[in-house]
C-alpha cells in the first residue's frame, strides 16, 4: 500500500471525526452549518485561487479544562473564536475568508483565499501580527477567568491546488505543516518583522501622544499620560502589539527606553506641580540601565525633575518578585518620583499589588468606569476602592470616561481625578480640556469636595440616563425594549412631543402582563394606557434634602418609583430612589465623622484619627497649627456674623494653600473657633505657611470698615478688658515636626508652646520648632 493510499485511509477516519466534531461544535454554538470544512475547501480549490489555512492553538488548555470544567473551557474557547473573527479581516484585508472553525478542543483553523500568490515571508508576518493582537486583546479577560496570561501558538500553510491528492489529504498535509510552524519552528528573530521593529527603535519612529488627567476638585490638569504609537501603515501602530512583540523578542527594555525619551523630550514643559505619567512594565524596573538613572538624566536635559514623573505599573502583567519591585520603587521615591498602579479592576493580582506597592495613585480600569451611572455593582466596587485608597493615602484616577453621565456619577462619588475621551482624546501636542467641561467640573467639585460636599447637592447631581418612549408605542414593543437593555433598568419615561407625561416601572409592567389575560388585554394597546400619568417630576436644581422629603411623602405604591428629573422643562433623566438613599446615607456618615458645621472641614474626631494613623504607620509628618490674633476683639466690635465670615475666609485660604503648595493627601482640619490644623509632609509646610500669611494679610482688610482698614487698626476691648485701638486681625502659624513615636507623645505640648511664641510676635507670622 502506497503512502498516498495510507494517508487516504487514515483521512477517511479523520473526515468522519471532523464531521462529528464539527456537528457537535456547531450544536454548541446554536446552529448547524450546511457544509463541512471539507466541502468548503473543495469548492474553494475549484476556483483556482491561492488557498491557505491559519492554525491556532491555545497552549495549556488542558489546565483550563481541569481547573474550570466544561463550562469554563467553553467560555474561553468562545472568547478566542469571537476575537479571531473580529481581527482576521483587519490583518488579512485582501484575503477572502472562507471559514473560521473550531476543529476540536483548543484548535482553530481559518480557511482563506488570496487574489494573488503572497510570499511566505509576508504570510508569516501577518500570522505573527494576528497572534499578538489576539493575545493582547484577550489577556485581560483570560487573566480574569483563569488567573494566567494567554499563550497562543500560530502557524500557516498554503494548500496544494494542482495535485491529484484527495481534498482530505491536502487539508491534512497543510494542517500538519501549520502545526509544525506553530509548535516550534517559528523563529521570530529571523523574520523581516523583527528587522522592521528594530528599525523603528533605531530610527525612533515610535511616536507619542498625550492624554490629560484632570482634577475633579479644582478642574485643573494634574498631568498627561504618555501613550506610544507606531507608524500608521505598520503592524506596530497599536501600543498593545508594540510592547507584546518587544517582550517576546527580548527588546522590552530598549522599547520602553525609546518611548520614555519620546515622552519626555516632546512634553514641551510642565509647571512644577504637573505630572508626566509614564507606563512601565513591572520587569523593566530590574533593567540595570533604568536603575542607573538614565531617566533622571533625560529629565534634567529637558528642564524637568523627578517630582514631575509618575511611573505607571500596569496590572495586566504578573509580578513575580514583589520584594525586588518594592525596593526598586522605594529607590525611585527617594528621588522624588511617584508611582501609580494602572488597570485596577482588570489586572493580574488586584488588591495584593496595591497593598504591596502602596502607590500614590490608583488608576481604575475603564471596564469598571463603563456605564457606572447605570450599574450599581460597578459603583459599589469603585466606592470600595475609594475607601481602600483613603486608608492607604492613595489618590484615585478613573480612566476611560466617555459619557457625561459617567462623569457626573464619578464627580458625585468624590473621585479625585479623571481621564478619558470625554475630557480629551490622546493627541500631540499635549491637549487641554474644553473650558465648558472644566467649568462644569469646578462647579461640581465645589459641591462634592471634602469641604461640606453635601452643601448645594441637588437631585440633578444624581441623574442617570433613562429609556424614553413615545406615548403611542404599543406595550409589547415597550416590553421588548426593556428586555433588551444590558443593565437592569428600573423603569422608563413616557413622553409626548418630547415632554415627559408618564412613567412605567419594570416591576409594575411585569405584574400587569403576568395577570390573567394581561398579555392579550394590553400588548397591542399604547403604553399611555398602562403608564403612571402622575409620576414625580422634579427640577434638577431642587436640593437633595428637599427632593428626598417629597419622594418619601408619596403614596405607598409609588414610594420606590424613580424620580423624573427635568431642566428648563426638558427631560434629563431619572433618579432611582435607592441611589438617592445611598447618597443621603453617605451624607450622614460624613456628618457623623464630626465635620465642623461652619466650614465643613473635618473636626476633632477625624483629626485625632488622622494623627493616630500617621503615627501608627511610622510616617514622618508635620503639623501646622493656625490661630487668629485679636479675633475675640474683632468679634466684640463687628459681631458674631462677621466673625464667622472671617473664620470661613481663613478656612478657604488654608484649603487653597494646601492644594496649591502641598500634596494631594494632605489633611486640613478645623479644631474649633479660629483654630485650624494642617497635616502635611515636612518639605511642604513652609511653602503652605508663606501662602497663608500672604493671602490672609491681602484679604483680611475686606472684613473691616473703610475707616479701620485705611488706618490699619480698630477700636475694641483688649484681653485685659480695656477699650483701646488694636491692630487688624493677623494669623499665627506654628510648624511642629513629628519624626517618630517619641515626637508624637509630646506633640501637643510642643505645639502649644510654639503657638504661644508665634502669637507673641507682631503681625501675621509662621514659626518652626527647630529645637530637635
XYZ file of C-alpha atoms in Angstrom:
772
model
C 0.000 0.000 0.000
C 1.467 3.406 -1.031
C 1.913 6.480 1.127
C -0.970 8.238 -0.568
C -3.266 5.226 -0.091
C -2.265 5.045 3.565
C -2.978 8.733 4.028
C -6.306 8.276 2.267
C -7.358 5.503 4.632
C -6.253 7.482 7.659
C -8.064 10.537 6.454
C -11.387 8.779 5.914
C -11.316 8.230 9.679
C -10.298 11.864 10.258
C -13.030 13.045 7.922
C -15.677 11.262 9.954
C -14.238 12.654 13.134
C -14.139 16.148 11.642
C -17.783 15.942 10.667
C -18.784 14.598 14.048
C -16.770 17.199 15.888
C -17.943 19.940 13.578
C -21.529 18.861 14.154
C -21.169 18.841 17.945
C -19.309 22.130 17.965
C -21.968 23.746 15.858
C -24.676 22.414 18.109
C -22.781 24.023 20.990
C -22.891 27.360 19.159
C -26.619 27.031 18.495
C -26.803 26.293 14.765
C -25.739 23.595 12.290
C -23.734 24.797 9.286
C -24.884 23.497 5.909
C -21.467 22.379 4.697
C -18.457 20.859 6.393
C -14.947 22.264 6.221
C -14.013 19.592 3.650
C -16.872 20.609 1.361
C -15.951 24.272 1.660
C -12.347 23.506 0.787
C -13.409 21.511 -2.287
C -15.438 24.473 -3.567
C -12.625 26.921 -2.891
C -9.983 24.798 -4.637
C -12.234 24.534 -7.667
C -11.913 28.308 -8.063
C -8.178 28.027 -8.646
C -7.136 30.902 -6.348
C -4.151 30.579 -3.940
C -5.630 28.958 -0.847
C -4.211 28.578 2.648
C -5.002 27.899 6.266
C -4.033 29.546 9.544
C -3.842 27.272 12.549
C -4.118 28.492 16.165
C -3.770 26.502 19.348
C -4.385 27.612 22.962
C -1.359 26.326 24.888
C -2.013 24.593 28.204
C -5.725 24.300 27.530
C -5.893 21.025 29.424
C -5.153 23.011 32.615
C -8.152 25.221 31.932
C -10.368 22.173 31.474
C -9.030 20.566 34.643
C -9.448 23.684 36.801
C -12.657 25.165 35.402
C -14.520 22.245 33.881
C -16.538 22.108 30.672
C -18.369 25.426 31.199
C -15.215 27.436 31.902
C -13.365 25.814 29.000
C -16.243 26.527 26.611
C -16.239 30.173 27.696
C -12.541 30.518 26.959
C -12.957 28.922 23.513
C -15.885 31.215 22.722
C -13.762 34.258 23.602
C -10.920 33.087 21.369
C -13.230 32.384 18.429
C -15.054 35.720 18.731
C -11.775 37.626 18.868
C -10.396 35.650 15.961
C -13.401 36.510 13.807
C -13.151 40.189 14.779
C -9.469 40.532 13.924
C -8.861 38.285 10.932
C -10.177 40.779 8.354
C -8.063 43.560 9.869
C -4.816 41.668 9.395
C -5.773 39.972 6.120
C -7.698 42.796 4.408
C -7.042 41.443 0.889
C -7.936 37.874 1.764
C -11.318 36.251 1.245
C -12.072 34.439 4.492
C -13.948 31.247 3.648
C -14.306 29.696 7.107
C -13.332 30.126 10.757
C -13.703 26.777 12.527
C -13.093 25.386 15.996
C -11.877 21.952 14.840
C -11.629 20.228 18.180
C -10.908 21.273 21.751
C -8.497 24.252 21.586
C -7.566 24.024 17.877
C -8.837 26.652 15.436
C -8.429 26.836 11.685
C -9.050 29.688 9.226
C -9.528 28.886 5.553
C -8.725 31.759 3.172
C -8.070 32.572 -0.470
C -5.887 35.323 -1.902
C -6.247 37.312 -5.145
C -2.599 36.521 -5.973
C 0.233 34.484 -4.542
C 1.844 36.120 -1.473
C 5.386 35.417 -0.304
C 5.951 33.006 2.566
C 7.707 35.772 4.478
C 4.732 38.110 4.152
C 2.291 35.430 5.266
C 4.421 34.718 8.313
C 4.455 38.415 9.212
C 0.664 38.554 9.002
C 0.218 35.460 11.166
C 2.607 36.778 13.833
C 0.839 40.146 13.949
C -2.571 38.406 14.149
C -1.423 36.165 17.006
C -0.033 39.122 19.000
C -3.174 41.178 18.509
C -5.436 38.333 19.673
C -3.198 37.598 22.630
C -3.131 41.211 23.814
C -6.827 41.692 23.280
C -7.733 38.564 25.252
C -5.144 38.738 28.042
C -7.214 40.908 30.479
C -10.264 38.652 30.169
C -8.122 35.495 30.223
C -6.404 36.696 33.402
C -9.770 37.338 34.988
C -11.142 33.922 34.033
C -8.182 31.625 34.677
C -5.595 33.730 36.515
C -2.777 33.428 33.961
C -1.756 35.007 30.673
C -2.905 33.511 27.390
C -0.349 31.544 25.397
C -1.296 31.154 21.759
C 0.551 29.173 19.077
C 0.023 30.079 15.432
C 1.113 28.682 12.112
C 0.104 28.730 8.457
C 0.362 26.701 5.264
C -0.633 27.050 1.648
C -2.738 24.185 0.249
C -1.642 22.315 -2.879
C -4.039 23.180 -5.704
C -2.697 21.314 -8.744
C -2.062 17.793 -7.428
C -4.326 14.751 -7.729
C -4.474 14.197 -3.961
C -7.842 13.993 -2.314
C -9.101 17.186 -0.656
C -8.931 15.484 2.747
C -5.250 14.629 2.224
C -4.416 18.167 1.075
C -6.032 19.570 4.204
C -4.273 17.034 6.390
C -0.842 17.854 4.955
C -1.425 21.616 5.238
C -2.632 21.233 8.801
C 0.459 19.250 9.810
C 2.731 21.874 8.241
C 0.900 24.709 10.040
C 1.111 22.823 13.331
C 4.832 22.326 12.830
C 5.364 26.064 12.425
C 3.094 26.857 15.362
C 4.785 24.441 17.751
C 8.459 25.125 17.409
C 9.906 26.308 14.170
C 8.614 29.902 14.344
C 11.898 31.752 14.846
C 10.859 35.367 15.354
C 14.456 36.630 15.263
C 14.808 35.635 11.620
C 11.679 37.379 10.429
C 11.544 40.585 8.495
C 9.046 41.731 11.132
C 11.797 41.733 13.737
C 14.045 43.691 11.421
C 11.297 46.243 10.853
C 10.736 46.543 14.588
C 14.423 47.133 15.299
C 14.439 49.830 12.622
C 11.536 51.537 14.385
C 13.591 51.654 17.571
C 16.857 52.694 15.934
C 15.231 55.450 13.891
C 12.951 56.436 16.781
C 9.859 56.179 14.606
C 7.733 55.287 17.618
C 5.786 58.454 18.386
C 3.917 59.628 21.457
C 0.543 61.215 22.160
C -0.659 62.665 25.453
C -3.978 62.416 27.293
C -4.759 64.840 30.136
C -5.677 63.778 33.677
C -7.988 66.308 35.318
C -8.603 67.148 38.981
C -12.260 66.668 39.871
C -11.929 69.133 42.745
C -10.338 72.126 41.010
C -10.755 71.418 37.287
C -7.012 71.853 36.812
C -4.857 69.424 34.830
C -2.824 67.163 37.113
C -0.730 65.955 34.193
C -0.692 63.921 30.991
C -0.274 60.203 30.342
C 2.181 59.484 27.534
C 0.937 56.815 25.110
C 3.130 55.184 22.459
C 2.060 54.869 18.839
C 3.684 53.139 15.867
C 3.613 54.265 12.224
C 0.078 54.362 10.830
C 0.858 51.949 7.981
C 2.718 49.447 10.162
C 1.614 46.359 12.051
C 3.082 48.123 15.084
C 0.655 51.031 15.094
C -1.090 49.637 18.195
C 0.692 50.006 21.568
C -0.524 46.554 22.620
C 1.229 44.933 19.651
C 4.356 47.091 20.164
C 5.013 46.033 23.741
C 3.846 42.439 23.406
C 6.130 41.922 20.407
C 9.015 43.707 22.150
C 8.684 41.438 25.178
C 8.528 38.321 23.036
C 11.732 39.077 21.116
C 13.628 40.360 24.169
C 13.542 44.079 23.288
C 11.206 45.321 26.018
C 13.809 47.460 27.801
C 15.046 49.345 24.721
C 11.470 49.808 23.541
C 10.412 51.418 26.802
C 13.624 53.474 26.761
C 12.753 54.927 23.350
C 9.187 55.630 24.481
C 10.419 57.403 27.646
C 12.775 59.541 25.580
C 9.984 60.487 23.169
C 7.563 61.228 26.014
C 9.974 63.417 27.981
C 11.502 65.247 25.017
C 8.124 66.133 23.454
C 6.085 67.116 26.525
C 7.148 70.739 25.946
C 7.253 71.902 29.544
C 5.294 71.295 32.729
C 4.586 73.635 35.594
C 6.200 72.491 38.895
C 3.099 70.659 40.163
C 2.132 68.918 36.910
C 2.943 65.274 36.198
C 4.003 63.145 33.262
C 2.613 59.606 33.626
C 4.958 57.018 32.070
C 3.875 53.395 31.596
C 6.475 50.974 32.944
C 6.383 47.173 32.696
C 6.967 45.579 36.139
C 10.009 43.735 34.750
C 11.587 46.939 33.441
C 12.462 48.125 36.927
C 15.187 45.478 37.116
C 16.839 46.782 33.950
C 20.329 47.972 35.060
C 20.246 50.898 32.638
C 16.914 52.016 34.033
C 18.104 51.816 37.626
C 21.320 53.716 36.964
C 19.461 56.970 36.474
C 19.002 57.296 32.727
C 15.529 58.765 33.259
C 16.900 61.336 35.698
C 19.431 62.467 33.111
C 16.688 62.815 30.499
C 14.546 64.887 32.832
C 17.368 67.265 33.645
C 18.119 67.717 29.941
C 14.550 68.911 29.341
C 14.105 71.039 32.448
C 12.040 68.569 34.460
C 12.523 66.936 37.860
C 11.503 63.553 39.331
C 8.576 65.338 41.030
C 7.109 65.752 37.539
C 7.064 61.985 36.856
C 4.683 59.200 37.867
C 5.606 55.636 36.903
C 2.502 53.626 35.967
C 2.918 49.954 36.859
C 0.388 48.042 34.809
C -1.641 45.286 36.462
C -2.039 43.440 33.156
C 1.265 41.680 33.750
C 2.191 39.313 36.545
C 4.670 40.454 39.172
C 6.807 37.594 40.369
C 9.187 39.322 42.823
C 7.330 41.888 44.902
C 10.303 42.282 47.228
C 12.561 43.459 44.392
C 9.828 45.672 42.960
C 9.183 47.358 46.319
C 12.879 48.017 46.939
C 13.335 49.445 43.465
C 10.275 51.672 43.699
C 11.442 52.928 47.089
C 14.726 53.882 45.420
C 12.786 55.999 42.908
C 10.502 57.505 45.544
C 13.528 58.706 47.491
C 14.493 60.676 44.381
C 11.048 62.300 44.161
C 9.242 60.052 41.647
C 5.694 58.855 42.363
C 4.008 55.555 41.484
C 0.607 54.626 40.083
C -0.942 51.172 39.747
C -2.679 51.038 36.368
C -5.651 48.972 35.157
C -7.015 48.284 38.649
C -10.068 46.096 38.221
C -8.814 44.324 35.101
C -5.416 43.131 36.219
C -3.426 40.173 37.373
C -3.110 40.334 41.132
C -5.575 43.073 42.067
C -5.640 44.324 45.629
C -2.449 42.490 46.542
C -0.483 44.677 44.120
C -1.914 47.820 45.695
C -1.195 46.643 49.230
C 2.398 45.720 48.392
C 3.318 48.634 46.139
C 1.461 51.309 48.200
C 1.153 53.638 45.192
C 0.433 57.347 45.304
C -2.242 56.859 42.606
C -4.709 54.069 41.805
C -5.990 54.111 38.219
C -9.359 52.407 37.903
C -9.691 50.498 34.647
C -12.247 51.667 32.122
C -14.049 48.312 32.440
C -15.316 49.470 35.855
C -15.990 53.035 34.696
C -18.087 51.991 31.684
C -21.811 52.551 32.406
C -21.079 53.210 36.098
C -24.013 55.624 36.087
C -26.441 52.744 35.485
C -24.570 49.798 37.017
C -24.877 49.640 40.840
C -22.410 46.740 41.097
C -19.609 48.727 39.421
C -20.390 51.738 41.600
C -20.070 49.557 44.689
C -16.670 48.233 43.553
C -15.369 51.744 42.836
C -16.661 53.002 46.186
C -14.819 50.142 47.900
C -11.630 51.110 46.043
C -12.134 54.709 47.191
C -12.353 53.536 50.786
C -9.214 51.433 50.352
C -7.402 54.370 48.760
C -8.242 56.681 51.658
C -6.840 54.185 54.158
C -3.624 53.823 52.141
C -3.325 57.588 51.455
C -3.713 56.980 47.713
C -5.493 59.115 45.153
C -7.915 57.609 42.637
C -7.928 58.276 38.877
C -10.884 56.994 36.838
C -9.843 56.005 33.292
C -11.900 55.708 30.127
C -14.636 58.288 30.865
C -16.682 58.597 27.688
C -20.124 59.954 28.618
C -21.463 62.916 30.578
C -23.441 60.598 32.849
C -20.335 58.607 33.736
C -18.569 61.885 34.567
C -21.431 63.170 36.730
C -21.585 59.903 38.657
C -17.838 59.908 39.327
C -17.990 63.545 40.437
C -20.804 62.780 42.855
C -18.835 59.810 44.249
C -15.880 62.056 45.091
C -13.340 60.521 42.680
C -10.152 62.594 42.775
C -9.147 62.626 39.089
C -10.455 61.577 35.694
C -9.187 60.686 32.216
C -10.957 59.658 29.023
C -12.270 60.556 25.576
C -14.979 62.802 27.041
C -12.324 65.055 28.573
C -9.851 64.866 25.681
C -8.613 62.294 23.199
C -4.894 61.420 23.146
C -3.128 63.894 20.875
C 0.116 65.655 20.078
C 0.970 68.265 21.185
C -0.499 67.695 24.634
C -4.198 68.664 24.548
C -6.204 70.704 27.031
C -9.742 70.077 28.267
C -12.625 72.145 26.880
C -13.359 75.180 29.052
C -17.078 74.368 29.267
C -16.313 70.945 30.713
C -13.776 72.378 33.158
C -16.357 74.902 34.391
C -18.865 72.083 34.949
C -16.293 70.056 36.893
C -15.360 73.064 39.029
C -18.989 73.650 39.925
C -19.453 70.011 40.822
C -16.103 69.878 42.608
C -17.156 72.748 44.814
C -20.292 70.831 45.714
C -18.722 67.417 46.114
C -15.305 68.213 47.587
C -14.195 67.330 51.090
C -15.287 70.717 52.431
C -19.004 70.422 53.021
C -19.643 68.392 49.875
C -23.309 67.999 50.722
C -23.930 71.747 50.648
C -25.690 72.636 47.410
C -26.061 68.996 46.354
C -29.131 68.799 44.140
C -31.244 65.997 42.761
C -29.758 66.806 39.336
C -26.336 65.679 40.563
C -27.650 62.111 40.885
C -29.357 61.817 37.487
C -28.859 58.630 35.467
C -29.856 58.142 31.810
C -33.175 56.507 31.174
C -35.071 54.911 28.319
C -37.623 57.177 26.660
C -40.632 56.020 24.599
C -43.468 57.862 22.914
C -46.905 57.540 24.484
C -48.233 55.839 21.338
C -45.778 52.930 21.396
C -47.519 49.546 21.879
C -46.981 47.868 25.238
C -45.466 44.784 23.552
C -42.694 46.912 21.996
C -42.046 48.603 25.325
C -41.693 45.192 26.962
C -39.205 44.122 24.256
C -37.150 47.281 24.742
C -36.956 46.709 28.480
C -35.945 43.092 27.957
C -33.187 44.110 25.512
C -31.418 46.520 27.887
C -27.975 45.467 29.108
C -28.486 46.721 32.650
C -31.407 46.051 34.992
C -33.473 49.175 34.297
C -35.894 50.361 36.976
C -38.258 51.974 34.536
C -38.702 54.227 31.524
C -40.185 57.644 30.871
C -43.125 58.145 28.519
C -43.075 61.384 26.534
C -45.433 63.321 24.273
C -43.684 65.605 21.788
C -40.549 65.364 23.924
C -42.267 66.348 27.198
C -42.456 63.704 29.992
C -46.061 62.672 30.632
C -45.724 59.366 32.455
C -43.569 56.654 33.979
C -43.542 52.881 33.560
C -41.694 50.873 36.201
C -40.489 47.454 35.075
C -41.946 45.568 38.043
C -45.382 47.176 37.579
C -45.450 46.283 33.875
C -44.354 42.695 34.590
C -47.069 42.323 37.210
C -49.722 43.694 34.859
C -48.765 41.444 31.939
C -48.429 38.340 34.120
C -52.007 38.658 35.331
C -54.734 36.566 33.752
C -55.375 37.752 30.201
C -52.786 40.503 30.793
C -50.849 39.886 27.586
C -53.923 39.672 25.386
C -55.522 42.721 27.002
C -52.581 45.122 26.956
C -49.948 44.002 24.409
C -51.362 45.952 21.471
C -52.550 48.968 23.435
C -50.436 52.176 23.594
C -48.176 52.480 26.607
C -50.098 55.502 27.873
C -52.837 53.024 28.849
C -50.589 51.375 31.446
C -48.237 54.213 32.485
C -48.414 56.187 35.712
C -49.748 59.512 34.377
C -48.693 61.421 37.502
C -45.089 60.482 38.359
C -42.969 62.776 40.493
C -41.416 65.226 38.016
C -38.867 67.405 39.736
C -36.498 70.181 38.630
C -32.789 69.344 38.621
C -31.949 72.319 40.878
C -34.090 71.015 43.760
C -31.885 70.479 46.867
C -31.348 66.820 47.621
C -32.828 67.003 51.120
C -35.996 68.648 49.801
C -36.315 66.116 46.974
C -35.954 63.203 49.378
C -38.674 64.595 51.671
C -41.025 64.970 48.699
C -40.274 61.454 47.453
C -40.855 59.847 50.837
C -44.254 61.542 51.189
C -45.656 59.750 48.128
C -48.343 57.093 48.430
C -47.075 53.658 49.441
C -47.368 52.028 45.995
C -45.211 54.762 44.429
C -42.681 55.047 47.211
C -39.842 53.394 45.277
C -40.691 54.653 41.791
C -37.955 56.604 40.004
C -37.956 60.407 40.175
C -38.254 62.044 36.741
C -35.823 64.964 36.538
C -36.117 67.915 34.167
C -34.091 71.033 33.464
C -35.840 74.053 31.916
C -38.767 71.738 31.208
C -36.649 69.214 29.283
C -36.122 65.646 30.450
C -32.533 64.927 31.523
C -33.012 61.526 33.186
C -34.256 59.793 36.308
C -33.015 59.219 39.839
C -33.611 55.763 41.353
C -34.772 56.050 44.948
C -32.041 53.622 46.052
C -29.356 55.918 44.685
C -30.856 58.902 46.483
C -30.958 56.964 49.762
C -27.350 55.806 49.307
C -26.227 59.408 48.850
C -28.135 60.564 51.919
C -26.542 57.744 53.913
C -23.111 58.952 52.808
C -24.063 62.472 53.922
C -24.993 61.166 57.358
C -21.711 59.257 57.631
C -19.744 62.396 56.818
C -21.660 64.379 59.430
C -21.118 61.605 61.971
C -17.369 61.971 61.494
C -17.609 65.314 63.217
C -17.286 67.749 60.326
C -17.399 71.332 61.562
C -20.848 72.748 60.726
C -19.458 76.209 59.856
C -16.647 75.277 57.456
C -17.487 71.669 56.574
C -13.891 70.676 57.397
C -13.189 67.501 59.439
C -13.494 68.033 63.182
C -11.667 66.679 66.212
C -12.663 63.012 65.770
C -11.264 62.943 62.255
C -8.189 64.950 63.284
C -7.337 62.517 66.067
C -7.857 59.578 63.728
C -5.594 61.106 61.059
C -2.813 61.831 63.557
C -3.052 58.346 65.045
C -2.959 56.720 61.600
C 0.137 58.707 60.594
C 1.911 57.799 63.808
C 0.941 54.122 63.599
C 2.189 53.918 60.016
C 5.566 55.239 61.132
C 5.438 58.105 58.647
C 7.339 61.308 59.259
C 4.927 64.238 59.067
C 4.479 67.829 60.202
C 1.527 69.739 61.584
C 0.684 73.387 61.167
C -1.416 74.996 63.910
C -3.241 78.125 62.718
C -4.779 80.669 65.077
C -6.089 84.229 64.643
C -4.610 87.074 66.721
C -7.151 89.586 68.042
C -10.129 87.548 66.905
C -12.099 87.922 70.175
C -11.742 91.697 69.969
C -12.941 91.621 66.357
C -15.973 89.545 67.368
C -16.831 92.077 70.056
C -16.507 95.015 67.674
C -18.059 93.586 64.496
C -20.377 90.881 65.796
C -20.530 87.092 65.525
C -21.815 87.021 61.946
C -18.741 88.863 60.687
C -16.627 86.690 62.971
C -17.986 83.609 61.188
C -17.113 85.192 57.838
C -13.521 85.657 58.965
C -13.293 82.017 60.092
C -14.704 80.825 56.746
C -12.257 83.079 54.896
C -9.325 81.605 56.841
C -10.594 78.062 56.120
C -10.768 78.831 52.392
C -7.275 80.328 52.413
C -5.800 77.290 54.193
C -7.523 74.815 51.849
C -6.329 76.783 48.802
C -2.741 76.994 50.074
C -2.609 73.266 50.842
C -3.992 72.312 47.425
C -1.542 74.606 45.631
C 1.631 74.067 47.646
C 1.096 70.784 49.476
C 0.456 67.190 48.445
C -2.930 65.792 47.427
C -3.064 63.569 50.510
C -2.517 66.471 52.950
C -5.175 66.911 55.620
C -6.924 70.119 56.746
C -8.997 70.069 59.951
C -10.996 72.575 61.992
C -10.285 72.179 65.703
C -12.918 74.743 66.655
C -13.408 78.500 66.753
C -10.492 80.137 64.971
C -8.114 77.169 65.434
C -7.150 75.008 62.437
C -4.664 72.224 61.774
C -2.851 71.054 58.645
C -1.103 67.663 58.459
C 1.463 67.553 55.676
C 4.925 66.354 54.697
C 7.805 68.342 56.269
C 9.054 69.651 52.919
C 5.728 71.328 52.042
C 4.885 73.115 55.280
C 6.860 76.353 54.874
C 5.519 76.906 51.359
C 1.976 76.407 52.693
C 2.572 78.832 55.580
C 4.019 81.546 53.351
C 0.944 81.332 51.122
C -1.469 81.500 54.104
C 0.273 84.576 55.565
C 0.403 86.352 52.201
C -3.230 85.665 51.300
C -4.613 86.425 54.748
C -2.886 89.826 55.003
C -4.108 90.655 51.496
C -7.768 89.746 52.165
C -8.436 90.450 55.832
C -8.971 94.186 55.239
C -12.179 93.402 53.325
C -13.813 92.390 56.605
C -13.158 95.792 58.238
C -14.787 99.156 57.645
C -13.088 101.532 55.190
C -12.006 103.756 58.071
C -10.448 100.949 60.129
C -8.839 99.412 57.051
C -7.234 102.700 55.982
C -5.744 103.420 59.376
C -4.742 99.791 59.991
C -6.429 99.464 63.382
C -9.833 99.163 65.034
C -11.292 100.158 68.391
C -12.289 97.349 70.732
C -11.627 95.697 74.090
C -8.248 94.037 74.694
C -7.550 90.905 76.777
C -7.349 92.971 79.965
C -10.796 94.453 79.325
C -9.556 97.907 78.347
C -11.071 99.771 75.403
C -8.256 100.759 73.064
C -7.034 100.808 69.463
C -5.850 97.387 68.284
C -4.030 96.234 65.107
C -6.051 94.459 62.411
C -6.515 90.737 62.967
C -3.482 88.638 61.928
C -2.763 84.923 61.692
C -0.112 82.963 63.625
C 1.160 79.619 62.365
C 3.270 77.087 64.275
C 5.038 74.205 62.475
C 5.901 71.136 64.549
C 7.639 68.099 63.038
C 6.863 64.535 64.101
C 9.527 62.005 63.134
C 8.767 59.057 65.432
C 6.631 57.784 68.316
C 8.589 59.843 70.859
C 7.869 63.049 68.949
C 4.187 62.095 68.739
C 3.848 61.730 72.527
C 4.785 65.345 73.241
C 3.327 66.762 70.029
C 0.549 68.718 71.767
C 2.915 70.227 74.349
C 5.417 71.422 71.765
C 2.645 72.774 69.546
C 1.080 74.770 72.402
C 4.466 76.274 73.345
C 5.288 77.202 69.784
C 1.844 78.687 69.122
C 2.209 80.867 72.200
C 5.561 82.089 70.923
C 4.137 82.824 67.458
C 1.283 84.869 68.933
C 3.808 86.993 70.858
C 5.266 88.229 67.565
C 3.630 91.189 65.778
C 1.617 90.698 62.580
C 0.994 87.522 60.593
C 3.898 85.090 61.062
C 4.863 81.456 60.951
C 7.482 79.792 63.159
C 9.022 76.322 63.145
C 10.168 74.265 66.102
C 13.878 73.726 65.474
C 14.787 72.564 68.960
C 15.138 68.958 67.762
